[in-house]
Amino acid sequence: MQKSLAACVCGALIVSAAAMPARAADDIQSRVQVCAGCHGQNGVPINSATPIIWGQEANYLYKELHDYHSGDRANPFMASVATMFTLPELRQVADYFAAKQWPAPAHAGNPGEAPKQASKQAPKSAEMCKACHQPNFQGGAPAPRLAGLSYDYLLTSMNAFADSRRTNNLDMPGFMKALSEADREAIARYLSAL
Ligand code: HEC
Ligand code: HEC
């Protein structure tokens, strides 16, 4: 009697321990539904001010969520969303979105609106970015993907670094200050067309 009870309890513990990681993943999956309201159900954001996060570099996603959580990167929407999670949960959230597929170019940016600012012209000033953002601008360990982000988001983030409004990286403000506004516009046109 005692023995079978112990076996039963022990069995139940093993079953619940095995179910735990799956449950944690399910939990994250249901809690990230809130993100789709802005970043899109299928990875295409609702407007051009909201960046694509599907398929972005995992470490970069985590670092940004961490920075919104701590206030190192200021944005009222993202601060309230990021502080709904603990840092270990934000790591899971980052991995969840990094594992998704970056949306096809035709669907990125402003849905239904032609990317009027896009340009195939590669500006000379975009050469030096490749060292970190990678030759195809699809990102890697040192820096995030830029290829296919919207013109509006790219220009806003470059200007935010240039004006020292975004200070959560030591290198980017200097690089952006060194460029003219026309250069930054040309780069945003080019990167949004990739
Ligand atoms: C109310 C709309 C809204 C919701 C909901 C929202 N976001 Fe955002 N998110 C934004 C906007 C707008 C930005 C750009 C803010 C900025 O410029 O700093 C952003 C930026 C980000 C970035 C930075 C991306 C980059 O390329 O730098 C990440 C990562 C991110 N969001 C993840 C999430 C996750 C994960 C969720 C859900 C847990 C979420 N967001 C929910 C609007 C939203
Ligand atoms: C030394 C490496 C390095 C070089 C060179 C570099 N970057 Fe970056 N860049 C980064 C890193 C790292 C980040 C992420 C910063 C953070 O933590 O938020 C970043 C972020 C960005 C972002 C914001 C992306 C987003 O989703 O919000 C843009 C836009 C950008 N870089 C454009 C450029 C352009 C254009 C150039 C060339 C003129 C360039 N970078 C050169 C390392 C670099």
Short mmCIF file of C-alpha atoms and ligand atoms in Angstrom, two decimals:
data_model
loop_
_atom_site.label_atom_id
_atom_site.label_comp_id
_atom_site.label_asym_id
_atom_site.label_seq_id
_atom_site.Cartn_x
_atom_site.Cartn_y
_atom_site.Cartn_z
CA MET A 1 0.00 0.00 0.00
CA GLN A 2 2.68 2.44 1.17
CA LYS A 3 4.96 1.25 -1.60
CA SER A 4 2.43 1.73 -4.37
CA LEU A 5 1.50 5.17 -3.04
CA ALA A 6 5.17 6.17 -3.15
CA ALA A 7 5.46 4.83 -6.68
CA CYS A 8 2.34 6.69 -7.64
CA VAL A 9 3.48 10.02 -6.15
CA CYS A 10 6.91 9.58 -7.64
CA GLY A 11 5.39 8.78 -11.04
CA ALA A 12 3.22 11.86 -10.87
CA LEU A 13 6.25 14.01 -10.03
CA ILE A 14 8.15 12.66 -13.01
CA VAL A 15 5.19 13.31 -15.29
CA SER A 16 4.72 16.87 -14.05
CA ALA A 17 8.48 17.58 -14.25
CA ALA A 18 8.51 16.35 -17.83
CA ALA A 19 5.49 18.51 -18.67
CA MET A 20 7.03 21.64 -17.12
CA PRO A 21 9.24 22.93 -19.96
CA ALA A 22 6.40 22.38 -22.41
CA ARG A 23 4.04 24.29 -20.15
CA ALA A 24 6.52 27.17 -19.79
CA ALA A 25 6.80 27.34 -23.59
CA ASP A 26 2.98 27.27 -23.95
CA ASP A 27 2.77 30.01 -21.38
CA ILE A 28 5.22 32.24 -23.31
CA GLN A 29 3.38 31.47 -26.54
CA SER A 30 0.09 32.66 -25.07
CA ARG A 31 1.64 35.69 -23.38
CA VAL A 32 3.31 36.94 -26.58
CA GLN A 33 -0.08 37.23 -28.31
CA VAL A 34 -0.04 40.85 -27.14
CA CYS A 35 2.95 41.52 -29.43
CA ALA A 36 0.97 40.61 -32.56
CA GLY A 37 -1.28 43.63 -31.94
CA CYS A 38 1.56 45.83 -33.21
CA HIS A 39 4.28 43.57 -34.65
CA GLY A 40 1.67 41.64 -36.68
CA GLN A 41 0.00 38.21 -36.68
CA ASN A 42 2.23 37.02 -39.53
CA GLY A 43 5.34 39.07 -38.81
CA VAL A 44 4.24 42.13 -40.81
CA PRO A 45 3.95 45.12 -38.44
CA ILE A 46 0.77 47.19 -38.39
CA ASN A 47 2.59 50.37 -39.41
CA SER A 48 5.97 51.52 -40.68
CA ALA A 49 7.01 52.93 -37.27
CA THR A 50 6.95 49.41 -35.80
CA PRO A 51 9.95 47.19 -36.61
CA ILE A 52 9.85 43.60 -37.88
CA ILE A 53 10.86 41.25 -35.04
CA TRP A 54 10.17 37.87 -36.71
CA GLY A 55 13.49 36.27 -37.64
CA GLN A 56 15.60 39.07 -36.10
CA GLU A 57 18.82 38.02 -34.29
CA ALA A 58 17.99 36.35 -30.95
CA ASN A 59 20.71 38.13 -28.97
CA TYR A 60 19.70 41.48 -30.40
CA LEU A 61 15.99 40.90 -29.57
CA TYR A 62 16.92 39.97 -26.02
CA LYS A 63 19.23 42.96 -25.65
CA GLU A 64 16.51 45.39 -26.81
CA LEU A 65 13.83 43.80 -24.59
CA HIS A 66 16.30 44.00 -21.71
CA ASP A 67 16.97 47.68 -22.50
CA TYR A 68 13.25 48.56 -22.67
CA HIS A 69 12.83 46.69 -19.37
CA SER A 70 15.64 48.66 -17.69
CA GLY A 71 14.85 51.98 -19.40
CA ASP A 72 18.18 52.09 -21.29
CA ARG A 73 16.11 52.34 -24.48
CA ALA A 74 13.14 54.61 -23.98
CA ASN A 75 9.76 53.89 -25.53
CA PRO A 76 6.52 54.08 -23.53
CA PHE A 77 4.75 51.18 -25.35
CA MET A 78 7.69 48.85 -25.23
CA ALA A 79 8.55 49.72 -21.62
CA SER A 80 5.08 48.71 -20.45
CA VAL A 81 5.18 45.51 -22.52
CA ALA A 82 8.74 44.49 -21.52
CA THR A 83 8.13 44.98 -17.81
CA MET A 84 5.28 42.41 -17.97
CA PHE A 85 8.04 39.76 -18.18
CA THR A 86 11.05 38.83 -16.05
CA LEU A 87 14.49 38.89 -17.72
CA PRO A 88 14.65 35.06 -18.06
CA GLU A 89 11.18 35.18 -19.65
CA LEU A 90 12.35 37.91 -22.05
CA ARG A 91 15.13 35.53 -23.15
CA GLN A 92 12.41 32.99 -24.06
CA VAL A 93 10.39 35.69 -25.81
CA ALA A 94 13.47 36.69 -27.85
CA ASP A 95 14.16 33.06 -28.83
CA TYR A 96 10.50 32.59 -29.78
CA PHE A 97 10.52 35.47 -32.29
CA ALA A 98 14.06 34.80 -33.55
CA ALA A 99 12.97 31.28 -34.57
CA LYS A 100 10.23 32.68 -36.84
CA GLN A 101 10.62 33.49 -40.52
CA TRP A 102 11.44 37.09 -41.54
CA PRO A 103 8.43 38.19 -43.66
CA ALA A 104 8.86 38.17 -47.45
CA PRO A 105 10.00 41.58 -48.83
CA ALA A 106 6.73 42.19 -50.65
CA HIS A 107 4.86 42.01 -47.34
CA ALA A 108 7.24 43.98 -45.18
CA GLY A 109 6.87 47.64 -44.33
CA ASN A 110 3.58 49.40 -44.65
CA PRO A 111 0.97 46.86 -45.78
CA GLY A 112 -0.82 47.94 -48.93
CA GLU A 113 1.42 50.95 -49.43
CA ALA A 114 4.08 50.91 -52.14
CA PRO A 115 7.55 51.42 -50.67
CA LYS A 116 7.87 54.77 -52.42
CA GLN A 117 11.15 55.70 -50.76
CA ALA A 118 12.89 52.39 -51.64
CA SER A 119 15.95 52.61 -53.85
CA LYS A 120 18.26 49.97 -55.34
CA GLN A 121 21.12 52.50 -55.29
CA ALA A 122 23.77 51.38 -52.78
CA PRO A 123 25.25 54.51 -51.14
CA LYS A 124 29.03 54.49 -50.58
CA SER A 125 28.47 55.38 -46.93
CA ALA A 126 26.73 52.00 -46.40
CA GLU A 127 29.97 50.09 -47.03
CA MET A 128 31.38 50.47 -43.51
CA CYS A 129 28.18 49.12 -41.93
CA LYS A 130 28.82 45.67 -43.41
CA ALA A 131 31.59 44.93 -40.91
CA CYS A 132 28.94 44.48 -38.22
CA HIS A 133 25.56 44.24 -39.98
CA GLN A 134 27.09 41.70 -42.44
CA PRO A 135 27.64 42.10 -46.20
CA ASN A 136 24.00 41.24 -47.02
CA PHE A 137 22.71 43.38 -44.09
CA GLN A 138 20.87 40.33 -42.75
CA GLY A 139 22.56 40.63 -39.37
CA GLY A 140 24.69 38.26 -37.33
CA ALA A 141 26.33 37.92 -33.95
CA PRO A 142 27.75 41.50 -33.88
CA ALA A 143 24.69 43.45 -35.05
CA PRO A 144 21.00 43.18 -36.00
CA ARG A 145 19.41 42.63 -39.40
CA LEU A 146 18.65 45.87 -41.24
CA ALA A 147 17.69 44.48 -44.69
CA GLY A 148 13.95 44.87 -45.26
CA LEU A 149 13.12 47.05 -42.24
CA SER A 150 10.84 49.94 -43.25
CA TYR A 151 12.28 53.24 -44.48
CA ASP A 152 10.49 55.09 -41.66
CA TYR A 153 11.80 52.83 -38.89
CA LEU A 154 15.37 52.80 -40.27
CA LEU A 155 15.50 56.58 -40.62
CA THR A 156 13.92 57.17 -37.20
CA SER A 157 16.40 54.84 -35.48
CA MET A 158 19.42 56.29 -37.30
CA ASN A 159 18.30 59.82 -36.39
CA ALA A 160 17.67 58.76 -32.80
CA PHE A 161 21.30 57.57 -32.54
CA ALA A 162 22.54 60.74 -34.29
CA ASP A 163 20.59 63.02 -31.92
CA SER A 164 21.66 61.01 -28.85
CA ARG A 165 18.04 60.09 -28.09
CA ARG A 166 18.94 56.39 -28.42
CA THR A 167 22.05 55.78 -26.34
CA ASN A 168 21.92 52.04 -25.65
CA ASN A 169 25.00 51.39 -27.82
CA LEU A 170 28.42 53.07 -27.66
CA ASP A 171 29.36 52.91 -31.37
CA MET A 172 26.17 53.68 -33.30
CA PRO A 173 25.71 57.34 -32.17
CA GLY A 174 29.22 58.23 -33.43
CA PHE A 175 28.68 56.46 -36.78
CA MET A 176 25.35 58.21 -37.29
CA LYS A 177 26.62 61.67 -36.29
CA ALA A 178 29.40 61.26 -38.90
CA LEU A 179 26.79 60.94 -41.68
CA SER A 180 24.81 63.82 -43.20
CA GLU A 181 21.03 63.68 -43.02
CA ALA A 182 20.99 63.06 -46.80
CA ASP A 183 23.34 60.09 -46.31
CA ARG A 184 21.07 58.61 -43.65
CA GLU A 185 18.05 59.02 -45.95
CA ALA A 186 19.90 57.36 -48.84
CA ILE A 187 20.92 54.44 -46.60
CA ALA A 188 17.35 54.00 -45.32
CA ARG A 189 16.07 53.99 -48.94
CA TYR A 190 18.60 51.34 -49.88
CA LEU A 191 18.22 49.07 -46.82
CA SER A 192 14.41 49.13 -46.97
CA ALA A 193 14.58 47.87 -50.59
CA LEU A 194 16.73 44.82 -49.70
C1 HEC B 1 1.48 49.01 -28.75
C2 HEC B 1 2.31 48.49 -29.81
C3 HEC B 1 3.38 47.47 -29.45
C4 HEC B 1 3.24 46.29 -28.75
C5 HEC B 1 1.98 45.71 -28.12
C6 HEC B 1 4.55 45.66 -28.77
N1 HEC B 1 5.45 46.43 -29.45
FE1 HEC B 1 7.44 46.05 -29.69
N2 HEC B 1 7.68 47.86 -30.59
C7 HEC B 1 6.66 48.76 -30.86
C8 HEC B 1 7.23 49.97 -31.42
C9 HEC B 1 6.48 51.20 -31.88
C10 HEC B 1 8.65 49.77 -31.45
C11 HEC B 1 9.73 50.78 -31.86
C12 HEC B 1 10.04 51.58 -30.61
C13 HEC B 1 11.32 52.35 -30.66
O1 HEC B 1 11.53 53.06 -31.64
O2 HEC B 1 12.12 52.22 -29.71
C14 HEC B 1 8.87 48.43 -30.93
C15 HEC B 1 10.12 47.86 -30.80
C16 HEC B 1 10.36 46.56 -30.41
C17 HEC B 1 11.65 45.90 -30.43
C18 HEC B 1 12.95 46.49 -30.91
C19 HEC B 1 13.19 46.01 -32.33
C20 HEC B 1 14.35 46.63 -33.02
O3 HEC B 1 14.53 46.35 -34.22
O4 HEC B 1 15.10 47.38 -32.41
C21 HEC B 1 11.46 44.64 -29.95
C22 HEC B 1 12.51 43.56 -29.78
C23 HEC B 1 10.05 44.49 -29.67
N3 HEC B 1 9.41 45.67 -29.95
C24 HEC B 1 9.46 43.33 -29.18
C25 HEC B 1 8.14 43.25 -28.75
C26 HEC B 1 7.58 42.10 -28.09
C27 HEC B 1 8.32 40.80 -27.82
C28 HEC B 1 6.29 42.42 -27.76
C29 HEC B 1 5.30 41.59 -26.96
C30 HEC B 1 5.77 41.05 -25.71
C31 HEC B 1 6.04 43.76 -28.27
N4 HEC B 1 7.19 44.23 -28.85
C32 HEC B 1 4.82 44.44 -28.18
C33 HEC B 1 5.32 48.57 -30.64
C34 HEC B 1 4.77 47.54 -29.89
C1 HEC B 2 30.95 48.32 -34.99
C2 HEC B 2 29.78 47.64 -35.44
C3 HEC B 2 28.72 48.46 -36.19
C4 HEC B 2 28.87 49.21 -37.33
C5 HEC B 2 30.14 49.47 -38.13
C6 HEC B 2 27.55 49.73 -37.64
N1 HEC B 2 26.63 49.28 -36.72
FE1 HEC B 2 24.62 49.70 -36.70
N2 HEC B 2 24.43 48.66 -34.98
C7 HEC B 2 25.43 47.96 -34.34
C8 HEC B 2 24.90 47.36 -33.15
C9 HEC B 2 25.68 46.50 -32.15
C10 HEC B 2 23.53 47.72 -33.08
C11 HEC B 2 22.53 47.37 -31.97
C12 HEC B 2 22.56 48.50 -30.95
C13 HEC B 2 21.69 48.20 -29.78
O1 HEC B 2 22.13 47.48 -28.89
O2 HEC B 2 20.55 48.68 -29.74
C14 HEC B 2 23.27 48.55 -34.26
C15 HEC B 2 22.02 49.10 -34.54
C16 HEC B 2 21.72 49.74 -35.73
C17 HEC B 2 20.40 50.17 -36.12
C18 HEC B 2 19.12 49.99 -35.32
C19 HEC B 2 18.43 48.71 -35.78
C20 HEC B 2 17.11 48.51 -35.11
O3 HEC B 2 16.47 47.47 -35.42
O4 HEC B 2 16.67 49.33 -34.32
C21 HEC B 2 20.52 50.76 -37.35
C22 HEC B 2 19.41 51.36 -38.18
C23 HEC B 2 21.91 50.70 -37.71
N3 HEC B 2 22.62 50.07 -36.71
C24 HEC B 2 22.44 51.20 -38.90
C25 HEC B 2 23.80 51.20 -39.21
C26 HEC B 2 24.33 51.80 -40.40
C27 HEC B 2 23.50 52.46 -41.49
C28 HEC B 2 25.70 51.66 -40.35
C29 HEC B 2 26.73 52.14 -41.32
C30 HEC B 2 26.68 53.55 -41.71
C31 HEC B 2 26.00 50.93 -39.12
N4 HEC B 2 24.83 50.68 -38.46
C32 HEC B 2 27.27 50.57 -38.72
C33 HEC B 2 26.74 47.84 -34.75
C34 HEC B 2 27.32 48.50 -35.83
#
